[in-house]
Amino acid sequence: MLPSQNRPTLDVQNIPDKPKRFVFVLLENFTMLSFAAAVDCLRLANRMANKELYCWTVVADGGGTVQGSTGIGIQTDGDLGELHRDDSLILCGGADVQGATTKKLLNWVRRETRKGVTAGGLCTAAYTLAKAGLLDGKRATIHWENQDSFSEEFDEVELTKSVFAIDNNRLTTAGGTSSIDLFLQIIASDHGEELASAVADQQIYNSIRTDQDTQRLSVPTRIGVRHPKLSQVIQMMESNIEEPVSPSILAKDVGMSTRQLERLFRRYLNRSPKRYYMELRLQKARNLLMQTDMSVINVALACGFASPSHFSKCYRSHYETTPYRERGTHASRLSV
């Protein structure tokens, strides 16, 4: 790293009289990468500008030490306290965000945001914002693994698959390195693109994404196969979980015979189209069972199963447990 006296002079715009303050709220099992990436952007912005543009504090429900997703504990600066109107409140979520979203936290978030503060959620913390009613009618995102359960519970939120979303004073990210993209956008808006680019360079981050970039890899990259018709069929399957489309119709839609489609799946994925489709539906069902309090019957219907008995039979065959036992295992984590 360059010593400060040899660092290139940056054109930093809008130098504030006092630093902009971020209040990071750690939820139990928060994703360490998302939190650390956000804070590091602010640290580097100050360093590259050679001015204190930003400051931050870290709090939690009850204060003390909060354990992150890595098992490493972070000592907070204290309990949930009073915010100022020009503060930015950033919730940091992770695994089992439902269990970490306490009534005390929700009441505090609702009270403090009534002052007009900017509120954001990193990784799964969009759930907490939505539970507090702060994303109604807003564009938002959440980690792709939580999208199914989120859309079932919060249909009034305009859920996107973007790496991050900004809607007025509501900020959400998909998790992981998307915190960098969001905070680089904040820095660029506050103090100009040059400073944001300098921060990205310090992080060796040379592919800055916008809110138009999607968070998941393309189908060909995910399955490790670059076959356009196979990708088309899988995309159609993923878009039609609640009302499954028959293999014959899928084949017809991509200009193939059912037998050709069968051979294509066997060759590249070592399973039939019917089996692959079933696994997609069961994966969604498992997400809903573990992340929502939807009844097993409603989960079955949402995943294209006409009867709970058929759903239970398929689920047990694939996961070696029943949907009811899966729900029972995780039920204690779902209460708020």
C-alpha positions as CSV (number, residue, x, y, z in Angstrom):
1,M,0.0,0.0,0.0
2,L,1.1,3.5,-0.7
3,P,2.2,5.8,2.1
4,S,-0.3,8.6,2.5
5,Q,2.2,11.2,1.4
6,N,2.8,9.4,-1.9
7,R,-0.9,8.6,-2.6
8,P,-2.4,10.2,-5.7
9,T,-4.6,13.2,-5.0
10,L,-8.2,12.3,-5.4
11,D,-11.0,14.5,-6.5
12,V,-13.3,13.9,-3.5
13,Q,-16.6,15.7,-3.8
14,N,-19.0,17.0,-1.1
15,I,-16.7,17.0,1.9
16,P,-19.0,16.9,4.9
17,D,-18.7,19.0,8.1
18,K,-19.0,15.8,10.1
19,P,-18.7,12.1,9.1
20,K,-21.7,10.2,7.9
21,R,-22.5,7.6,10.6
22,F,-23.5,4.0,9.9
23,V,-25.0,1.9,12.7
24,F,-24.4,-1.8,12.0
25,V,-26.7,-4.2,13.8
26,L,-25.4,-7.7,14.1
27,L,-28.0,-10.5,14.2
28,E,-27.0,-13.9,15.6
29,N,-25.1,-16.0,13.0
30,F,-24.7,-12.9,10.7
31,T,-22.7,-13.5,7.6
32,M,-19.1,-12.3,8.4
33,L,-18.2,-11.6,4.8
34,S,-21.1,-9.3,4.2
35,F,-20.5,-7.3,7.3
36,A,-16.7,-7.0,7.0
37,A,-16.9,-6.0,3.3
38,A,-19.3,-3.1,4.1
39,V,-17.1,-1.8,6.9
40,D,-13.9,-2.1,4.9
41,C,-15.4,0.0,2.1
42,L,-16.0,2.8,4.6
43,R,-12.5,2.4,6.2
44,L,-10.8,2.6,2.8
45,A,-12.9,5.6,1.7
46,N,-11.6,7.5,4.7
47,R,-8.0,6.3,4.0
48,M,-8.0,7.1,0.3
49,A,-9.6,10.5,0.9
50,N,-7.3,11.2,3.8
51,K,-10.4,12.5,5.6
52,E,-13.0,11.1,8.0
53,L,-15.9,10.9,5.6
54,Y,-17.6,8.0,7.4
55,C,-17.8,6.6,10.9
56,W,-19.6,3.6,12.3
57,T,-20.7,1.8,15.4
58,V,-21.6,-1.9,15.9
59,V,-24.6,-2.8,18.1
60,A,-26.9,-5.8,18.8
61,D,-30.0,-6.7,20.7
62,G,-28.6,-6.9,24.2
63,G,-25.1,-5.8,23.2
64,G,-22.2,-8.0,24.2
65,T,-20.5,-10.4,21.8
66,V,-22.4,-11.7,18.8
67,Q,-21.3,-14.9,17.0
68,G,-21.1,-14.7,13.3
69,S,-21.5,-17.4,10.6
70,T,-17.8,-18.4,11.0
71,G,-18.1,-19.1,14.7
72,I,-16.0,-16.0,15.5
73,G,-17.6,-13.6,18.0
74,I,-17.6,-9.8,17.4
75,Q,-17.7,-7.6,20.5
76,T,-20.3,-4.9,19.9
77,D,-20.3,-1.3,21.1
78,G,-23.5,-1.8,23.0
79,D,-27.3,-2.4,23.0
80,L,-29.8,-1.0,20.5
81,G,-29.8,2.8,21.2
82,E,-31.3,6.0,19.9
83,L,-30.4,7.0,16.4
84,H,-30.2,10.4,14.7
85,R,-32.2,11.2,11.6
86,D,-29.1,11.4,9.4
87,D,-27.7,8.0,10.6
88,S,-27.8,5.0,8.3
89,L,-29.1,1.8,10.0
90,I,-27.6,-1.4,8.5
91,L,-28.9,-4.8,9.7
92,C,-26.5,-7.7,9.1
93,G,-28.3,-11.1,8.8
94,G,-27.2,-14.6,8.1
95,A,-28.4,-18.1,8.9
96,D,-31.8,-18.5,10.6
97,V,-32.7,-14.9,10.2
98,Q,-36.2,-15.6,11.4
99,G,-35.0,-16.8,14.8
100,A,-32.6,-13.8,15.1
101,T,-35.4,-11.3,14.3
102,T,-36.6,-10.7,17.9
103,K,-39.7,-8.6,18.9
104,K,-37.4,-6.2,20.6
105,L,-35.4,-5.7,17.4
106,L,-38.5,-5.2,15.3
107,N,-40.0,-2.7,17.7
108,W,-36.7,-0.8,17.8
109,V,-36.3,-0.8,14.0
110,R,-39.8,0.5,13.5
111,R,-39.4,3.2,16.1
112,E,-36.0,4.5,14.8
113,T,-37.0,4.4,11.1
114,R,-40.0,6.7,11.9
115,K,-37.4,9.4,12.3
116,G,-36.6,9.1,8.6
117,V,-33.3,7.2,8.8
118,T,-32.0,5.2,5.9
119,A,-32.4,1.5,6.7
120,G,-30.6,-1.4,5.0
121,G,-30.3,-5.1,5.2
122,L,-27.2,-7.2,4.3
123,C,-27.6,-10.8,3.1
124,T,-30.8,-12.2,4.7
125,A,-31.6,-9.1,6.8
126,A,-34.1,-8.0,4.1
127,Y,-36.3,-10.4,6.0
128,T,-36.1,-8.3,9.2
129,L,-36.9,-5.1,7.2
130,A,-39.9,-6.8,5.6
131,K,-41.1,-8.2,8.9
132,A,-41.0,-4.7,10.3
133,G,-43.1,-3.5,7.3
134,L,-40.4,-1.3,5.9
135,L,-40.2,-2.9,2.4
136,D,-43.9,-2.7,1.5
137,G,-44.2,-1.5,-2.0
138,K,-40.4,-1.3,-2.2
139,R,-37.9,-2.9,-4.6
140,A,-35.7,-5.3,-2.6
141,T,-33.4,-8.3,-2.8
142,I,-32.3,-11.1,-0.6
143,H,-29.9,-14.1,-0.9
144,W,-31.1,-16.5,-3.6
145,E,-31.5,-19.3,-1.1
146,N,-34.1,-17.3,0.7
147,Q,-36.0,-15.9,-2.2
148,D,-38.7,-18.7,-2.3
149,S,-39.7,-18.3,1.4
150,F,-39.4,-14.5,1.2
151,S,-41.8,-14.1,-1.8
152,E,-44.3,-16.5,-0.1
153,E,-44.4,-14.4,3.1
154,F,-44.0,-10.9,1.7
155,D,-45.9,-10.6,-1.5
156,E,-46.2,-6.8,-1.1
157,V,-42.5,-6.5,-1.6
158,E,-41.1,-6.2,-5.2
159,L,-38.5,-8.9,-4.9
160,T,-35.7,-8.8,-7.5
161,K,-32.8,-11.2,-8.2
162,S,-30.3,-8.3,-8.2
163,V,-27.0,-8.3,-6.2
164,F,-28.3,-5.2,-4.4
165,A,-31.3,-2.9,-4.5
166,I,-31.8,0.7,-3.6
167,D,-35.3,2.1,-3.3
168,N,-35.3,5.6,-1.9
169,N,-33.9,5.2,1.7
170,R,-34.2,1.4,1.7
171,L,-31.1,-0.7,0.9
172,T,-30.8,-4.5,0.5
173,T,-28.1,-6.9,-0.7
174,A,-28.0,-10.5,-1.7
175,G,-25.1,-11.2,0.7
176,G,-21.4,-12.1,0.2
177,T,-19.4,-9.6,-1.8
178,S,-22.6,-7.7,-2.9
179,S,-22.0,-5.5,0.2
180,I,-18.9,-4.1,-1.7
181,D,-21.1,-3.2,-4.7
182,L,-23.7,-1.5,-2.6
183,F,-21.2,0.5,-0.5
184,L,-19.2,1.5,-3.6
185,Q,-22.4,2.9,-5.0
186,I,-23.0,4.8,-1.7
187,I,-19.5,6.2,-1.8
188,A,-19.8,7.2,-5.5
189,S,-23.1,8.9,-4.8
190,D,-21.7,10.7,-1.7
191,H,-18.3,11.7,-3.0
192,G,-17.8,10.8,-6.6
193,E,-16.9,7.9,-8.9
194,E,-13.1,8.5,-8.5
195,L,-13.1,7.8,-4.8
196,A,-15.3,4.7,-5.3
197,S,-12.9,3.4,-7.9
198,A,-9.9,4.0,-5.7
199,V,-11.6,2.0,-2.9
200,A,-12.3,-0.9,-5.4
201,D,-8.7,-0.8,-6.5
202,Q,-7.5,-1.2,-2.9
203,Q,-9.7,-4.2,-2.5
204,I,-8.5,-5.7,-5.8
205,Y,-12.1,-5.6,-6.9
206,N,-12.1,-5.0,-10.6
207,S,-15.6,-6.1,-11.6
208,I,-18.0,-3.6,-9.9
209,R,-21.6,-4.7,-10.3
210,T,-24.7,-2.5,-10.4
211,D,-28.3,-3.1,-9.2
212,Q,-29.0,-4.5,-12.7
213,D,-26.7,-7.4,-12.2
214,T,-28.2,-10.7,-11.0
215,Q,-26.8,-12.6,-8.1
216,R,-26.8,-16.2,-9.3
217,L,-24.6,-17.7,-12.0
218,S,-26.2,-18.4,-15.4
219,V,-27.7,-21.9,-15.8
220,P,-24.8,-23.1,-18.1
221,T,-22.3,-22.0,-15.4
222,R,-24.2,-23.6,-12.6
223,I,-24.7,-27.0,-14.2
224,G,-21.3,-26.9,-16.0
225,V,-22.9,-27.5,-19.4
226,R,-23.1,-25.1,-22.3
227,H,-26.1,-26.4,-24.2
228,P,-28.6,-23.7,-25.2
229,K,-31.7,-26.0,-25.4
230,L,-30.8,-27.7,-22.1
231,S,-30.5,-24.3,-20.4
232,Q,-33.8,-23.1,-21.9
233,V,-35.6,-26.1,-20.5
234,I,-34.1,-25.8,-17.0
235,Q,-35.0,-22.1,-16.9
236,M,-38.6,-23.0,-17.8
237,M,-38.6,-25.6,-15.0
238,E,-37.3,-23.1,-12.5
239,S,-40.0,-20.6,-13.6
240,N,-42.8,-23.2,-13.3
241,I,-42.5,-24.9,-9.9
242,E,-46.1,-24.3,-8.6
243,E,-47.6,-25.6,-11.9
244,P,-45.2,-28.1,-13.4
245,V,-45.0,-28.4,-17.2
246,S,-44.9,-31.8,-18.8
247,P,-41.6,-33.0,-20.4
248,S,-43.5,-33.3,-23.8
249,I,-44.5,-29.6,-23.7
250,L,-41.0,-28.5,-22.5
251,A,-39.5,-30.5,-25.4
252,K,-41.9,-29.0,-27.9
253,D,-41.2,-25.5,-26.7
254,V,-37.5,-25.9,-27.6
255,G,-38.1,-27.7,-30.8
256,M,-37.2,-31.2,-29.7
257,S,-38.9,-34.6,-29.3
258,T,-39.6,-35.9,-25.8
259,R,-37.1,-38.7,-26.6
260,Q,-34.4,-36.2,-27.6
261,L,-34.9,-34.3,-24.4
262,E,-34.7,-37.5,-22.4
263,R,-31.3,-38.3,-24.0
264,L,-30.1,-34.8,-23.4
265,F,-30.7,-34.9,-19.7
266,R,-29.3,-38.4,-19.4
267,R,-26.1,-37.4,-21.2
268,Y,-25.3,-34.2,-19.4
269,L,-27.1,-34.5,-16.0
270,N,-27.3,-38.3,-15.6
271,R,-31.0,-38.2,-14.7
272,S,-34.3,-37.9,-16.5
273,P,-36.1,-34.5,-17.1
274,K,-38.8,-35.7,-14.8
275,R,-36.3,-36.5,-12.0
276,Y,-34.4,-33.2,-12.4
277,Y,-37.7,-31.3,-12.2
278,M,-38.8,-33.2,-9.1
279,E,-35.5,-32.3,-7.4
280,L,-36.0,-28.6,-8.2
281,R,-39.5,-28.8,-6.6
282,L,-38.3,-30.7,-3.6
283,Q,-35.5,-28.2,-3.0
284,K,-38.0,-25.3,-3.0
285,A,-40.2,-27.3,-0.6
286,R,-37.3,-27.9,1.8
287,N,-36.5,-24.1,1.7
288,L,-40.1,-23.3,2.5
289,L,-40.3,-25.9,5.3
290,M,-37.1,-24.6,6.9
291,Q,-37.6,-20.9,6.4
292,T,-41.3,-20.2,6.8
293,D,-44.2,-21.3,9.0
294,M,-46.4,-22.3,6.0
295,S,-48.4,-25.5,6.6
296,V,-47.1,-28.7,4.9
297,I,-50.2,-28.7,2.7
298,N,-49.5,-25.2,1.5
299,V,-45.9,-26.0,0.9
300,A,-47.0,-29.0,-1.2
301,L,-49.3,-26.9,-3.3
302,A,-46.7,-24.2,-3.8
303,C,-44.3,-26.8,-5.2
304,G,-46.8,-28.4,-7.6
305,F,-47.9,-31.5,-5.6
306,A,-51.6,-32.2,-5.8
307,S,-51.8,-34.1,-2.5
308,P,-49.9,-34.0,0.8
309,S,-49.5,-37.8,0.7
310,H,-47.7,-37.7,-2.7
311,F,-45.6,-34.9,-1.5
312,S,-44.6,-36.7,1.7
313,K,-43.8,-39.9,-0.3
314,C,-41.5,-38.0,-2.7
315,Y,-39.9,-35.9,0.0
316,R,-39.1,-39.0,2.1
317,S,-37.6,-40.8,-0.9
318,H,-35.3,-37.9,-1.6
319,Y,-34.4,-36.6,1.9
320,E,-35.0,-39.7,4.0
321,T,-37.3,-37.8,6.3
322,T,-40.9,-36.6,6.1
323,P,-41.9,-33.0,5.6
324,Y,-43.6,-33.1,9.0
325,R,-40.4,-34.2,10.7
326,E,-38.4,-31.6,8.8
327,R,-40.8,-28.9,10.0
328,G,-40.7,-30.2,13.5
329,T,-36.9,-30.0,13.6
330,H,-36.9,-26.4,12.5
331,A,-40.1,-25.1,14.1
332,S,-38.5,-23.7,17.2
333,R,-36.3,-21.4,15.0
334,L,-39.3,-19.9,13.1
335,S,-41.0,-18.1,16.0
336,V,-40.4,-14.4,16.5
